[in-house]
mmCIF file with all atom_site columns, C-alpha atoms in Angstrom:
data_model
loop_
_atom_site.group_PDB
_atom_site.id
_atom_site.type_symbol
_atom_site.label_atom_id
_atom_site.label_alt_id
_atom_site.label_comp_id
_atom_site.label_asym_id
_atom_site.label_entity_id
_atom_site.label_seq_id
_atom_site.pdbx_PDB_ins_code
_atom_site.Cartn_x
_atom_site.Cartn_y
_atom_site.Cartn_z
_atom_site.occupancy
_atom_site.B_iso_or_equiv
_atom_site.pdbx_formal_charge
_atom_site.auth_seq_id
_atom_site.auth_comp_id
_atom_site.auth_asym_id
_atom_site.auth_atom_id
_atom_site.pdbx_PDB_model_num
ATOM 1   C CA . SER A 1 1   ? 0.000  0.000   0.000   1.00 46.00 ? 1   SER A CA 1
ATOM 2   C CA . GLN A 1 2   ? 1.056  3.556   -0.568  1.00 49.00 ? 2   GLN A CA 1
ATOM 3   C CA . GLN A 1 3   ? 3.019  5.183   2.223   1.00 64.00 ? 3   GLN A CA 1
ATOM 4   C CA . GLY A 1 4   ? 2.051  8.719   1.218   1.00 69.00 ? 4   GLY A CA 1
ATOM 5   C CA . GLU A 1 5   ? -1.243 10.023  -0.107  1.00 82.00 ? 5   GLU A CA 1
ATOM 6   C CA . GLU A 1 6   ? -1.865 13.520  -1.452  1.00 85.00 ? 6   GLU A CA 1
ATOM 7   C CA . ASP A 1 7   ? -5.014 15.535  -1.122  1.00 87.00 ? 7   ASP A CA 1
ATOM 8   C CA . PRO A 1 8   ? -6.742 16.905  -3.122  1.00 92.00 ? 8   PRO A CA 1
ATOM 9   C CA . GLN A 1 9   ? -6.312 14.748  -6.207  1.00 91.00 ? 9   GLN A CA 1
ATOM 10  C CA . ALA A 1 10  ? -6.883 17.765  -8.435  1.00 94.00 ? 10  ALA A CA 1
ATOM 11  C CA . LEU A 1 11  ? -6.805 21.512  -7.856  1.00 96.00 ? 11  LEU A CA 1
ATOM 12  C CA . SER A 1 12  ? -7.684 24.323  -10.260 1.00 97.00 ? 12  SER A CA 1
ATOM 13  C CA . ILE A 1 13  ? -6.887 27.955  -9.375  1.00 96.00 ? 13  ILE A CA 1
ATOM 14  C CA . GLN A 1 14  ? -6.341 31.319  -11.030 1.00 97.00 ? 14  GLN A CA 1
ATOM 15  C CA . GLU A 1 15  ? -2.893 32.756  -11.584 1.00 97.00 ? 15  GLU A CA 1
ATOM 16  C CA . GLY A 1 16  ? -1.789 34.753  -8.568  1.00 97.00 ? 16  GLY A CA 1
ATOM 17  C CA . GLU A 1 17  ? -3.707 32.636  -6.063  1.00 97.00 ? 17  GLU A CA 1
ATOM 18  C CA . ASN A 1 18  ? -2.045 30.341  -3.546  1.00 97.00 ? 18  ASN A CA 1
ATOM 19  C CA . ALA A 1 19  ? -2.171 26.567  -3.934  1.00 97.00 ? 19  ALA A CA 1
ATOM 20  C CA . THR A 1 20  ? -2.104 24.202  -0.972  1.00 97.00 ? 20  THR A CA 1
ATOM 21  C CA . MET A 1 21  ? -1.783 20.449  -1.221  1.00 96.00 ? 21  MET A CA 1
ATOM 22  C CA . ASN A 1 22  ? -1.506 17.949  1.580   1.00 96.00 ? 22  ASN A CA 1
ATOM 23  C CA . CYS A 1 23  ? 0.233  14.645  2.130   1.00 94.00 ? 23  CYS A CA 1
ATOM 24  C CA . SER A 1 24  ? -0.435 11.996  4.745   1.00 93.00 ? 24  SER A CA 1
ATOM 25  C CA . TYR A 1 25  ? 1.849  9.076   5.508   1.00 90.00 ? 25  TYR A CA 1
ATOM 26  C CA . LYS A 1 26  ? 1.638  5.965   7.641   1.00 87.00 ? 26  LYS A CA 1
ATOM 27  C CA . THR A 1 27  ? 4.932  5.152   9.343   1.00 83.00 ? 27  THR A CA 1
ATOM 28  C CA . SER A 1 28  ? 7.740  7.031   11.049  1.00 83.00 ? 28  SER A CA 1
ATOM 29  C CA . ILE A 1 29  ? 9.986  8.918   8.670   1.00 84.00 ? 29  ILE A CA 1
ATOM 30  C CA . ASN A 1 30  ? 13.412 10.476  8.616   1.00 84.00 ? 30  ASN A CA 1
ATOM 31  C CA . ASN A 1 31  ? 12.430 13.067  6.044   1.00 88.00 ? 31  ASN A CA 1
ATOM 32  C CA . LEU A 1 32  ? 9.669  13.860  3.566   1.00 91.00 ? 32  LEU A CA 1
ATOM 33  C CA . GLN A 1 33  ? 10.209 15.175  0.070   1.00 93.00 ? 33  GLN A CA 1
ATOM 34  C CA . TRP A 1 34  ? 8.063  16.913  -2.534  1.00 95.00 ? 34  TRP A CA 1
ATOM 35  C CA . TYR A 1 35  ? 8.473  16.416  -6.266  1.00 96.00 ? 35  TYR A CA 1
ATOM 36  C CA . ARG A 1 36  ? 6.973  18.039  -9.318  1.00 97.00 ? 36  ARG A CA 1
ATOM 37  C CA . GLN A 1 37  ? 6.136  16.366  -12.628 1.00 96.00 ? 37  GLN A CA 1
ATOM 38  C CA . ASN A 1 38  ? 5.303  18.299  -15.755 1.00 95.00 ? 38  ASN A CA 1
ATOM 39  C CA . SER A 1 39  ? 3.121  16.458  -18.239 1.00 92.00 ? 39  SER A CA 1
ATOM 40  C CA . GLY A 1 40  ? 5.073  13.736  -20.029 1.00 89.00 ? 40  GLY A CA 1
ATOM 41  C CA . ARG A 1 41  ? 8.305  14.405  -18.103 1.00 93.00 ? 41  ARG A CA 1
ATOM 42  C CA . GLY A 1 42  ? 10.243 12.913  -15.245 1.00 93.00 ? 42  GLY A CA 1
ATOM 43  C CA . LEU A 1 43  ? 9.899  14.032  -11.637 1.00 95.00 ? 43  LEU A CA 1
ATOM 44  C CA . VAL A 1 44  ? 11.973 16.885  -10.302 1.00 96.00 ? 44  VAL A CA 1
ATOM 45  C CA . HIS A 1 45  ? 12.882 17.304  -6.647  1.00 94.00 ? 45  HIS A CA 1
ATOM 46  C CA . LEU A 1 46  ? 11.468 20.469  -5.062  1.00 96.00 ? 46  LEU A CA 1
ATOM 47  C CA . ILE A 1 47  ? 12.188 20.405  -1.358  1.00 95.00 ? 47  ILE A CA 1
ATOM 48  C CA . LEU A 1 48  ? 13.115 18.089  1.515   1.00 92.00 ? 48  LEU A CA 1
ATOM 49  C CA . ILE A 1 49  ? 12.033 18.547  5.119   1.00 94.00 ? 49  ILE A CA 1
ATOM 50  C CA . ARG A 1 50  ? 13.561 16.520  7.927   1.00 91.00 ? 50  ARG A CA 1
ATOM 51  C CA . SER A 1 51  ? 11.539 14.976  10.730  1.00 90.00 ? 51  SER A CA 1
ATOM 52  C CA . ASN A 1 52  ? 12.970 17.463  13.264  1.00 93.00 ? 52  ASN A CA 1
ATOM 53  C CA . GLU A 1 53  ? 11.875 20.449  11.149  1.00 95.00 ? 53  GLU A CA 1
ATOM 54  C CA . ARG A 1 54  ? 8.394  21.953  11.246  1.00 97.00 ? 54  ARG A CA 1
ATOM 55  C CA . GLU A 1 55  ? 8.590  24.375  8.344   1.00 97.00 ? 55  GLU A CA 1
ATOM 56  C CA . LYS A 1 56  ? 10.845 25.057  5.395   1.00 97.00 ? 56  LYS A CA 1
ATOM 57  C CA . HIS A 1 57  ? 10.855 27.665  2.651   1.00 96.00 ? 57  HIS A CA 1
ATOM 58  C CA . SER A 1 58  ? 12.303 27.698  -0.833  1.00 95.00 ? 58  SER A CA 1
ATOM 59  C CA . GLY A 1 59  ? 11.380 30.648  -3.023  1.00 96.00 ? 59  GLY A CA 1
ATOM 60  C CA . ARG A 1 60  ? 7.579  30.570  -3.431  1.00 97.00 ? 60  ARG A CA 1
ATOM 61  C CA . LEU A 1 61  ? 7.360  27.158  -1.782  1.00 97.00 ? 61  LEU A CA 1
ATOM 62  C CA . ARG A 1 62  ? 6.535  26.597  1.855   1.00 98.00 ? 62  ARG A CA 1
ATOM 63  C CA . VAL A 1 63  ? 6.450  23.110  3.328   1.00 98.00 ? 63  VAL A CA 1
ATOM 64  C CA . THR A 1 64  ? 5.206  22.166  6.778   1.00 98.00 ? 64  THR A CA 1
ATOM 65  C CA . LEU A 1 65  ? 5.537  18.861  8.581   1.00 97.00 ? 65  LEU A CA 1
ATOM 66  C CA . ASP A 1 66  ? 3.485  17.609  11.524  1.00 96.00 ? 66  ASP A CA 1
ATOM 67  C CA . THR A 1 67  ? 4.933  14.303  12.656  1.00 94.00 ? 67  THR A CA 1
ATOM 68  C CA . SER A 1 68  ? 2.270  13.875  15.350  1.00 94.00 ? 68  SER A CA 1
ATOM 69  C CA . LYS A 1 69  ? -0.404 13.855  12.636  1.00 95.00 ? 69  LYS A CA 1
ATOM 70  C CA . LYS A 1 70  ? 1.841  12.179  10.059  1.00 93.00 ? 70  LYS A CA 1
ATOM 71  C CA . SER A 1 71  ? 1.070  14.894  7.551   1.00 95.00 ? 71  SER A CA 1
ATOM 72  C CA . SER A 1 72  ? 2.764  17.525  5.436   1.00 96.00 ? 72  SER A CA 1
ATOM 73  C CA . SER A 1 73  ? 1.551  20.399  3.308   1.00 97.00 ? 73  SER A CA 1
ATOM 74  C CA . LEU A 1 74  ? 3.028  22.177  0.321   1.00 97.00 ? 74  LEU A CA 1
ATOM 75  C CA . LEU A 1 75  ? 2.023  25.792  -0.281  1.00 98.00 ? 75  LEU A CA 1
ATOM 76  C CA . ILE A 1 76  ? 2.822  27.512  -3.554  1.00 98.00 ? 76  ILE A CA 1
ATOM 77  C CA . THR A 1 77  ? 2.329  31.244  -3.228  1.00 97.00 ? 77  THR A CA 1
ATOM 78  C CA . ALA A 1 78  ? 1.430  33.629  -6.057  1.00 97.00 ? 78  ALA A CA 1
ATOM 79  C CA . SER A 1 79  ? 0.984  30.771  -8.493  1.00 97.00 ? 79  SER A CA 1
ATOM 80  C CA . ARG A 1 80  ? 1.850  31.060  -12.175 1.00 97.00 ? 80  ARG A CA 1
ATOM 81  C CA . ALA A 1 81  ? 0.586  29.194  -15.221 1.00 96.00 ? 81  ALA A CA 1
ATOM 82  C CA . ALA A 1 82  ? 4.031  27.541  -15.360 1.00 96.00 ? 82  ALA A CA 1
ATOM 83  C CA . ASP A 1 83  ? 3.288  25.896  -11.983 1.00 97.00 ? 83  ASP A CA 1
ATOM 84  C CA . THR A 1 84  ? 0.739  23.664  -13.739 1.00 98.00 ? 84  THR A CA 1
ATOM 85  C CA . ALA A 1 85  ? 1.987  20.149  -13.003 1.00 97.00 ? 85  ALA A CA 1
ATOM 86  C CA . SER A 1 86  ? 1.447  17.155  -10.756 1.00 95.00 ? 86  SER A CA 1
ATOM 87  C CA . TYR A 1 87  ? 2.959  17.273  -7.276  1.00 96.00 ? 87  TYR A CA 1
ATOM 88  C CA . PHE A 1 88  ? 3.987  14.217  -5.292  1.00 94.00 ? 88  PHE A CA 1
ATOM 89  C CA . CYS A 1 89  ? 5.157  13.654  -1.762  1.00 93.00 ? 89  CYS A CA 1
ATOM 90  C CA . ALA A 1 90  ? 7.737  10.941  -1.145  1.00 91.00 ? 90  ALA A CA 1
ATOM 91  C CA . THR A 1 91  ? 8.922  9.245   2.001   1.00 88.00 ? 91  THR A CA 1
ATOM 92  C CA . PRO A 1 92  ? 12.192 7.316   2.027   1.00 80.00 ? 92  PRO A CA 1
ATOM 93  C CA . LEU A 1 93  ? 12.145 4.227   4.195   1.00 73.00 ? 93  LEU A CA 1
ATOM 94  C CA . TYR A 1 94  ? 14.737 1.812   5.515   1.00 62.00 ? 94  TYR A CA 1
ATOM 95  C CA . ASN A 1 95  ? 17.766 4.060   5.485   1.00 63.00 ? 95  ASN A CA 1
ATOM 96  C CA . PHE A 1 96  ? 16.841 5.568   2.143   1.00 63.00 ? 96  PHE A CA 1
ATOM 97  C CA . ASN A 1 97  ? 16.807 2.296   0.260   1.00 69.00 ? 97  ASN A CA 1
ATOM 98  C CA . LYS A 1 98  ? 13.132 2.586   -0.605  1.00 79.00 ? 98  LYS A CA 1
ATOM 99  C CA . PHE A 1 99  ? 11.191 5.686   -1.551  1.00 83.00 ? 99  PHE A CA 1
ATOM 100 C CA . TYR A 1 100 ? 7.400  5.564   -1.563  1.00 84.00 ? 100 TYR A CA 1
ATOM 101 C CA . PHE A 1 101 ? 5.334  8.049   -3.516  1.00 88.00 ? 101 PHE A CA 1
ATOM 102 C CA . GLY A 1 102 ? 1.742  9.122   -3.199  1.00 85.00 ? 102 GLY A CA 1
ATOM 103 C CA . SER A 1 103 ? -0.634 9.299   -6.154  1.00 87.00 ? 103 SER A CA 1
ATOM 104 C CA . GLY A 1 104 ? -0.128 13.049  -6.559  1.00 92.00 ? 104 GLY A CA 1
ATOM 105 C CA . THR A 1 105 ? -2.085 16.276  -6.766  1.00 95.00 ? 105 THR A CA 1
ATOM 106 C CA . LYS A 1 106 ? -2.723 17.594  -10.252 1.00 95.00 ? 106 LYS A CA 1
ATOM 107 C CA . LEU A 1 107 ? -2.533 21.383  -10.170 1.00 97.00 ? 107 LEU A CA 1
ATOM 108 C CA . ASN A 1 108 ? -3.942 23.524  -12.962 1.00 97.00 ? 108 ASN A CA 1
ATOM 109 C CA . VAL A 1 109 ? -3.164 27.244  -12.819 1.00 97.00 ? 109 VAL A CA 1
ATOM 110 C CA . LYS A 1 110 ? -5.338 29.229  -15.208 1.00 96.00 ? 110 LYS A CA 1
ATOM 111 C CA . PRO A 1 111 ? -3.844 32.380  -16.736 1.00 92.00 ? 111 PRO A CA 1
ATOM 112 C CA . ASN B 2 1   ? 26.088 16.782  -17.331 1.00 66.00 ? 1   ASN B CA 1
ATOM 113 C CA . ALA B 2 2   ? 23.511 14.278  -18.669 1.00 79.00 ? 2   ALA B CA 1
ATOM 114 C CA . GLY B 2 3   ? 22.106 13.110  -15.279 1.00 93.00 ? 3   GLY B CA 1
ATOM 115 C CA . VAL B 2 4   ? 19.893 10.031  -15.685 1.00 96.00 ? 4   VAL B CA 1
ATOM 116 C CA . THR B 2 5   ? 19.400 8.765   -19.229 1.00 97.00 ? 5   THR B CA 1
ATOM 117 C CA . GLN B 2 6   ? 16.711 6.259   -20.197 1.00 97.00 ? 6   GLN B CA 1
ATOM 118 C CA . THR B 2 7   ? 16.327 4.438   -23.489 1.00 97.00 ? 7   THR B CA 1
ATOM 119 C CA . PRO B 2 8   ? 14.162 3.830   -25.382 1.00 97.00 ? 8   PRO B CA 1
ATOM 120 C CA . LYS B 2 9   ? 11.644 6.630   -24.847 1.00 97.00 ? 9   LYS B CA 1
ATOM 121 C CA . PHE B 2 10  ? 8.850  4.668   -26.528 1.00 97.00 ? 10  PHE B CA 1
ATOM 122 C CA . GLN B 2 11  ? 8.402  0.957   -27.185 1.00 97.00 ? 11  GLN B CA 1
ATOM 123 C CA . VAL B 2 12  ? 5.578  -1.261  -28.414 1.00 97.00 ? 12  VAL B CA 1
ATOM 124 C CA . LEU B 2 13  ? 5.777  -4.971  -27.676 1.00 97.00 ? 13  LEU B CA 1
ATOM 125 C CA . LYS B 2 14  ? 3.617  -7.984  -28.360 1.00 97.00 ? 14  LYS B CA 1
ATOM 126 C CA . THR B 2 15  ? 2.547  -10.220 -25.512 1.00 97.00 ? 15  THR B CA 1
ATOM 127 C CA . GLY B 2 16  ? 5.296  -12.700 -24.690 1.00 97.00 ? 16  GLY B CA 1
ATOM 128 C CA . GLN B 2 17  ? 8.160  -10.673 -26.110 1.00 97.00 ? 17  GLN B CA 1
ATOM 129 C CA . SER B 2 18  ? 11.109 -9.703  -23.938 1.00 96.00 ? 18  SER B CA 1
ATOM 130 C CA . MET B 2 19  ? 13.026 -6.474  -23.846 1.00 96.00 ? 19  MET B CA 1
ATOM 131 C CA . THR B 2 20  ? 15.404 -4.406  -21.760 1.00 98.00 ? 20  THR B CA 1
ATOM 132 C CA . LEU B 2 21  ? 14.924 -0.815  -20.653 1.00 98.00 ? 21  LEU B CA 1
ATOM 133 C CA . GLN B 2 22  ? 18.251 0.895   -20.248 1.00 98.00 ? 22  GLN B CA 1
ATOM 134 C CA . CYS B 2 23  ? 19.169 3.370   -17.522 1.00 98.00 ? 23  CYS B CA 1
ATOM 135 C CA . ALA B 2 24  ? 22.495 5.122   -17.082 1.00 97.00 ? 24  ALA B CA 1
ATOM 136 C CA . GLN B 2 25  ? 23.618 7.860   -14.702 1.00 95.00 ? 25  GLN B CA 1
ATOM 137 C CA . ASP B 2 26  ? 26.814 9.888   -14.711 1.00 93.00 ? 26  ASP B CA 1
ATOM 138 C CA . MET B 2 27  ? 26.626 11.313  -11.177 1.00 90.00 ? 27  MET B CA 1
ATOM 139 C CA . ASN B 2 28  ? 28.487 8.470   -9.431  1.00 88.00 ? 28  ASN B CA 1
ATOM 140 C CA . HIS B 2 29  ? 25.306 7.621   -7.508  1.00 90.00 ? 29  HIS B CA 1
ATOM 141 C CA . GLU B 2 30  ? 25.262 4.374   -5.603  1.00 89.00 ? 30  GLU B CA 1
ATOM 142 C CA . TYR B 2 31  ? 21.484 4.112   -5.312  1.00 89.00 ? 31  TYR B CA 1
ATOM 143 C CA . MET B 2 32  ? 19.422 3.396   -8.430  1.00 93.00 ? 32  MET B CA 1
ATOM 144 C CA . SER B 2 33  ? 15.819 2.340   -8.776  1.00 94.00 ? 33  SER B CA 1
ATOM 145 C CA . TRP B 2 34  ? 13.025 1.601   -11.220 1.00 97.00 ? 34  TRP B CA 1
ATOM 146 C CA . TYR B 2 35  ? 9.419  2.772   -10.868 1.00 96.00 ? 35  TYR B CA 1
ATOM 147 C CA . ARG B 2 36  ? 6.332  2.311   -12.933 1.00 97.00 ? 36  ARG B CA 1
ATOM 148 C CA . GLN B 2 37  ? 3.677  4.991   -13.162 1.00 96.00 ? 37  GLN B CA 1
ATOM 149 C CA . ASP B 2 38  ? 0.097  4.114   -13.964 1.00 93.00 ? 38  ASP B CA 1
ATOM 150 C CA . PRO B 2 39  ? -2.850 6.558   -14.094 1.00 83.00 ? 39  PRO B CA 1
ATOM 151 C CA . GLY B 2 40  ? -4.199 7.253   -10.605 1.00 73.00 ? 40  GLY B CA 1
ATOM 152 C CA . MET B 2 41  ? -1.638 4.933   -8.985  1.00 75.00 ? 41  MET B CA 1
ATOM 153 C CA . GLY B 2 42  ? 1.313  7.220   -8.468  1.00 84.00 ? 42  GLY B CA 1
ATOM 154 C CA . LEU B 2 43  ? 4.769  5.665   -8.712  1.00 91.00 ? 43  LEU B CA 1
ATOM 155 C CA . ARG B 2 44  ? 5.377  2.135   -7.572  1.00 92.00 ? 44  ARG B CA 1
ATOM 156 C CA . LEU B 2 45  ? 8.847  0.789   -6.850  1.00 92.00 ? 45  LEU B CA 1
ATOM 157 C CA . ILE B 2 46  ? 9.834  -2.246  -8.941  1.00 95.00 ? 46  ILE B CA 1
ATOM 158 C CA . HIS B 2 47  ? 13.471 -2.937  -8.031  1.00 95.00 ? 47  HIS B CA 1
ATOM 159 C CA . TYR B 2 48  ? 16.325 -0.989  -6.544  1.00 93.00 ? 48  TYR B CA 1
ATOM 160 C CA . SER B 2 49  ? 20.085 -1.249  -6.061  1.00 92.00 ? 49  SER B CA 1
ATOM 161 C CA . VAL B 2 50  ? 22.368 0.246   -3.426  1.00 88.00 ? 50  VAL B CA 1
ATOM 162 C CA . GLY B 2 51  ? 25.569 -0.447  -5.329  1.00 89.00 ? 51  GLY B CA 1
ATOM 163 C CA . ALA B 2 52  ? 27.207 -2.597  -7.985  1.00 91.00 ? 52  ALA B CA 1
ATOM 164 C CA . GLY B 2 53  ? 26.309 -6.246  -7.480  1.00 93.00 ? 53  GLY B CA 1
ATOM 165 C CA . ILE B 2 54  ? 23.488 -5.486  -4.990  1.00 92.00 ? 54  ILE B CA 1
ATOM 166 C CA . THR B 2 55  ? 19.809 -5.475  -5.971  1.00 95.00 ? 55  THR B CA 1
ATOM 167 C CA . ASP B 2 56  ? 16.547 -5.943  -4.117  1.00 92.00 ? 56  ASP B CA 1
ATOM 168 C CA . GLN B 2 57  ? 12.822 -6.035  -4.771  1.00 93.00 ? 57  GLN B CA 1
ATOM 169 C CA . GLY B 2 58  ? 10.368 -3.217  -4.370  1.00 91.00 ? 58  GLY B CA 1
ATOM 170 C CA . GLU B 2 59  ? 6.565  -3.280  -4.261  1.00 89.00 ? 59  GLU B CA 1
ATOM 171 C CA . VAL B 2 60  ? 5.852  -4.778  -7.705  1.00 94.00 ? 60  VAL B CA 1
ATOM 172 C CA . PRO B 2 61  ? 8.833  -6.927  -8.822  1.00 96.00 ? 61  PRO B CA 1
ATOM 173 C CA . ASN B 2 62  ? 7.006  -9.778  -10.557 1.00 96.00 ? 62  ASN B CA 1
ATOM 174 C CA . GLY B 2 63  ? 7.774  -10.060 -14.271 1.00 96.00 ? 63  GLY B CA 1
ATOM 175 C CA . TYR B 2 64  ? 10.894 -7.911  -14.062 1.00 97.00 ? 64  TYR B CA 1
ATOM 176 C CA . ASN B 2 65  ? 14.589 -8.642  -13.591 1.00 97.00 ? 65  ASN B CA 1
ATOM 177 C CA . VAL B 2 66  ? 17.456 -6.291  -12.835 1.00 97.00 ? 66  VAL B CA 1
ATOM 178 C CA . SER B 2 67  ? 21.212 -6.476  -12.497 1.00 96.00 ? 67  SER B CA 1
ATOM 179 C CA . ARG B 2 68  ? 23.876 -3.960  -11.513 1.00 96.00 ? 68  ARG B CA 1
ATOM 180 C CA . SER B 2 69  ? 27.262 -4.828  -12.913 1.00 96.00 ? 69  SER B CA 1
ATOM 181 C CA . THR B 2 70  ? 28.546 -1.224  -12.894 1.00 95.00 ? 70  THR B CA 1
ATOM 182 C CA . THR B 2 71  ? 27.817 1.870   -10.827 1.00 93.00 ? 71  THR B CA 1
ATOM 183 C CA . GLU B 2 72  ? 26.547 3.698   -13.916 1.00 95.00 ? 72  GLU B CA 1
ATOM 184 C CA . ASP B 2 73  ? 24.041 1.241   -15.406 1.00 97.00 ? 73  ASP B CA 1
ATOM 185 C CA . PHE B 2 74  ? 20.869 -0.369  -14.073 1.00 98.00 ? 74  PHE B CA 1
ATOM 186 C CA . PRO B 2 75  ? 18.895 -2.152  -16.831 1.00 98.00 ? 75  PRO B CA 1
ATOM 187 C CA . LEU B 2 76  ? 15.353 -3.425  -16.308 1.00 98.00 ? 76  LEU B CA 1
ATOM 188 C CA . ARG B 2 77  ? 14.406 -6.603  -18.149 1.00 98.00 ? 77  ARG B CA 1
ATOM 189 C CA . LEU B 2 78  ? 10.880 -7.669  -18.994 1.00 96.00 ? 78  LEU B CA 1
ATOM 190 C CA . LEU B 2 79  ? 11.039 -11.420 -19.325 1.00 92.00 ? 79  LEU B CA 1
ATOM 191 C CA . SER B 2 80  ? 7.735  -12.130 -21.079 1.00 96.00 ? 80  SER B CA 1
ATOM 192 C CA . ALA B 2 81  ? 5.731  -8.963  -21.628 1.00 96.00 ? 81  ALA B CA 1
ATOM 193 C CA . ALA B 2 82  ? 2.071  -8.863  -20.620 1.00 97.00 ? 82  ALA B CA 1
ATOM 194 C CA . PRO B 2 83  ? -0.576 -6.171  -21.294 1.00 96.00 ? 83  PRO B CA 1
ATOM 195 C CA . SER B 2 84  ? -0.580 -5.431  -17.524 1.00 96.00 ? 84  SER B CA 1
ATOM 196 C CA . GLN B 2 85  ? 2.980  -4.145  -17.955 1.00 97.00 ? 85  GLN B CA 1
ATOM 197 C CA . THR B 2 86  ? 1.803  -1.314  -20.196 1.00 97.00 ? 86  THR B CA 1
ATOM 198 C CA . SER B 2 87  ? 3.015  1.695   -18.260 1.00 97.00 ? 87  SER B CA 1
ATOM 199 C CA . VAL B 2 88  ? 5.496  4.521   -18.053 1.00 97.00 ? 88  VAL B CA 1
ATOM 200 C CA . TYR B 2 89  ? 8.757  3.432   -16.475 1.00 98.00 ? 89  TYR B CA 1
ATOM 201 C CA . PHE B 2 90  ? 11.081 5.771   -14.619 1.00 97.00 ? 90  PHE B CA 1
ATOM 202 C CA . CYS B 2 91  ? 14.629 5.212   -13.505 1.00 97.00 ? 91  CYS B CA 1
ATOM 203 C CA . ALA B 2 92  ? 15.905 7.269   -10.580 1.00 95.00 ? 92  ALA B CA 1
ATOM 204 C CA . SER B 2 93  ? 19.220 7.571   -8.770  1.00 93.00 ? 93  SER B CA 1
ATOM 205 C CA . SER B 2 94  ? 20.446 9.038   -5.510  1.00 88.00 ? 94  SER B CA 1
ATOM 206 C CA . GLY B 2 95  ? 23.685 9.349   -3.645  1.00 79.00 ? 95  GLY B CA 1
ATOM 207 C CA . PRO B 2 96  ? 26.502 9.422   -2.873  1.00 65.00 ? 96  PRO B CA 1
ATOM 208 C CA . ARG B 2 97  ? 26.422 6.969   0.002   1.00 60.00 ? 97  ARG B CA 1
ATOM 209 C CA . ASP B 2 98  ? 28.562 9.120   2.259   1.00 58.00 ? 98  ASP B CA 1
ATOM 210 C CA . ARG B 2 99  ? 25.742 11.711  2.295   1.00 56.00 ? 99  ARG B CA 1
ATOM 211 C CA . PRO B 2 100 ? 22.759 9.492   3.137   1.00 52.00 ? 100 PRO B CA 1
ATOM 212 C CA . ASN B 2 101 ? 20.646 12.293  4.559   1.00 53.00 ? 101 ASN B CA 1
ATOM 213 C CA . THR B 2 102 ? 20.488 13.989  1.184   1.00 63.00 ? 102 THR B CA 1
ATOM 214 C CA . GLY B 2 103 ? 18.113 11.405  -0.192  1.00 75.00 ? 103 GLY B CA 1
ATOM 215 C CA . GLU B 2 104 ? 17.097 13.429  -3.235  1.00 86.00 ? 104 GLU B CA 1
ATOM 216 C CA . LEU B 2 105 ? 16.097 11.309  -6.226  1.00 90.00 ? 105 LEU B CA 1
ATOM 217 C CA . PHE B 2 106 ? 17.114 12.289  -9.753  1.00 93.00 ? 106 PHE B CA 1
ATOM 218 C CA . PHE B 2 107 ? 14.756 10.962  -12.419 1.00 95.00 ? 107 PHE B CA 1
ATOM 219 C CA . GLY B 2 108 ? 15.119 10.112  -16.070 1.00 97.00 ? 108 GLY B CA 1
ATOM 220 C CA . GLU B 2 109 ? 12.534 11.290  -18.584 1.00 96.00 ? 109 GLU B CA 1
ATOM 221 C CA . GLY B 2 110 ? 10.711 7.983   -18.702 1.00 97.00 ? 110 GLY B CA 1
ATOM 222 C CA . SER B 2 111 ? 10.160 5.078   -21.084 1.00 97.00 ? 111 SER B CA 1
ATOM 223 C CA . ARG B 2 112 ? 6.630  4.605   -22.375 1.00 97.00 ? 112 ARG B CA 1
ATOM 224 C CA . LEU B 2 113 ? 5.869  0.940   -22.957 1.00 97.00 ? 113 LEU B CA 1
ATOM 225 C CA . THR B 2 114 ? 2.783  -0.500  -24.624 1.00 97.00 ? 114 THR B CA 1
ATOM 226 C CA . VAL B 2 115 ? 2.198  -4.243  -24.636 1.00 97.00 ? 115 VAL B CA 1
ATOM 227 C CA . LEU B 2 116 ? -0.373 -5.448  -27.167 1.00 96.00 ? 116 LEU B CA 1
#
């Protein structure tokens, strides 16, 4: 079964709005990562947050982690049409030998 | 710097045929892995390797073989293709081993396989 699950499955917003997507996971983690996938392309790493961190920023990205609730959120501020993509959370297990991905949130940013 | 290179990008097979998907990385990464991506299912781990000569199974290994004779290459073999193996396959690498807390995966562009 999937270790991480994203919510919502799909999200449609206007350019300039903020986009928030959530990830829940099942077991203890060392870190949680977010990836982006443009249509027909491979995944690209966005940001990593360690289990002892609660919040992390990278440009227009803000990630939070709540280990007590086993959940994380990714906020994209001031979204652009170029942010249209699918976003996945990933949790590495067993000393990083296995990464498990959720089914993703498909974000559509309308110009 | 090429990163992770997958070939072929597209392939059509008939049921029962065998083929090999190639994956090569030039980042001296010790960890390499294969995923398949199906609509609505996210990515599922097929096989992975933590170094030359070491491989292990992921979530969905049946019908696939791997080997790791060099650090750079990690081919995925379909032994007898079935329609259920129609999917997009991604190779990913991570490393080096002396920085295990990095954990970032680098992905290839994918290989789209159709089995008729």
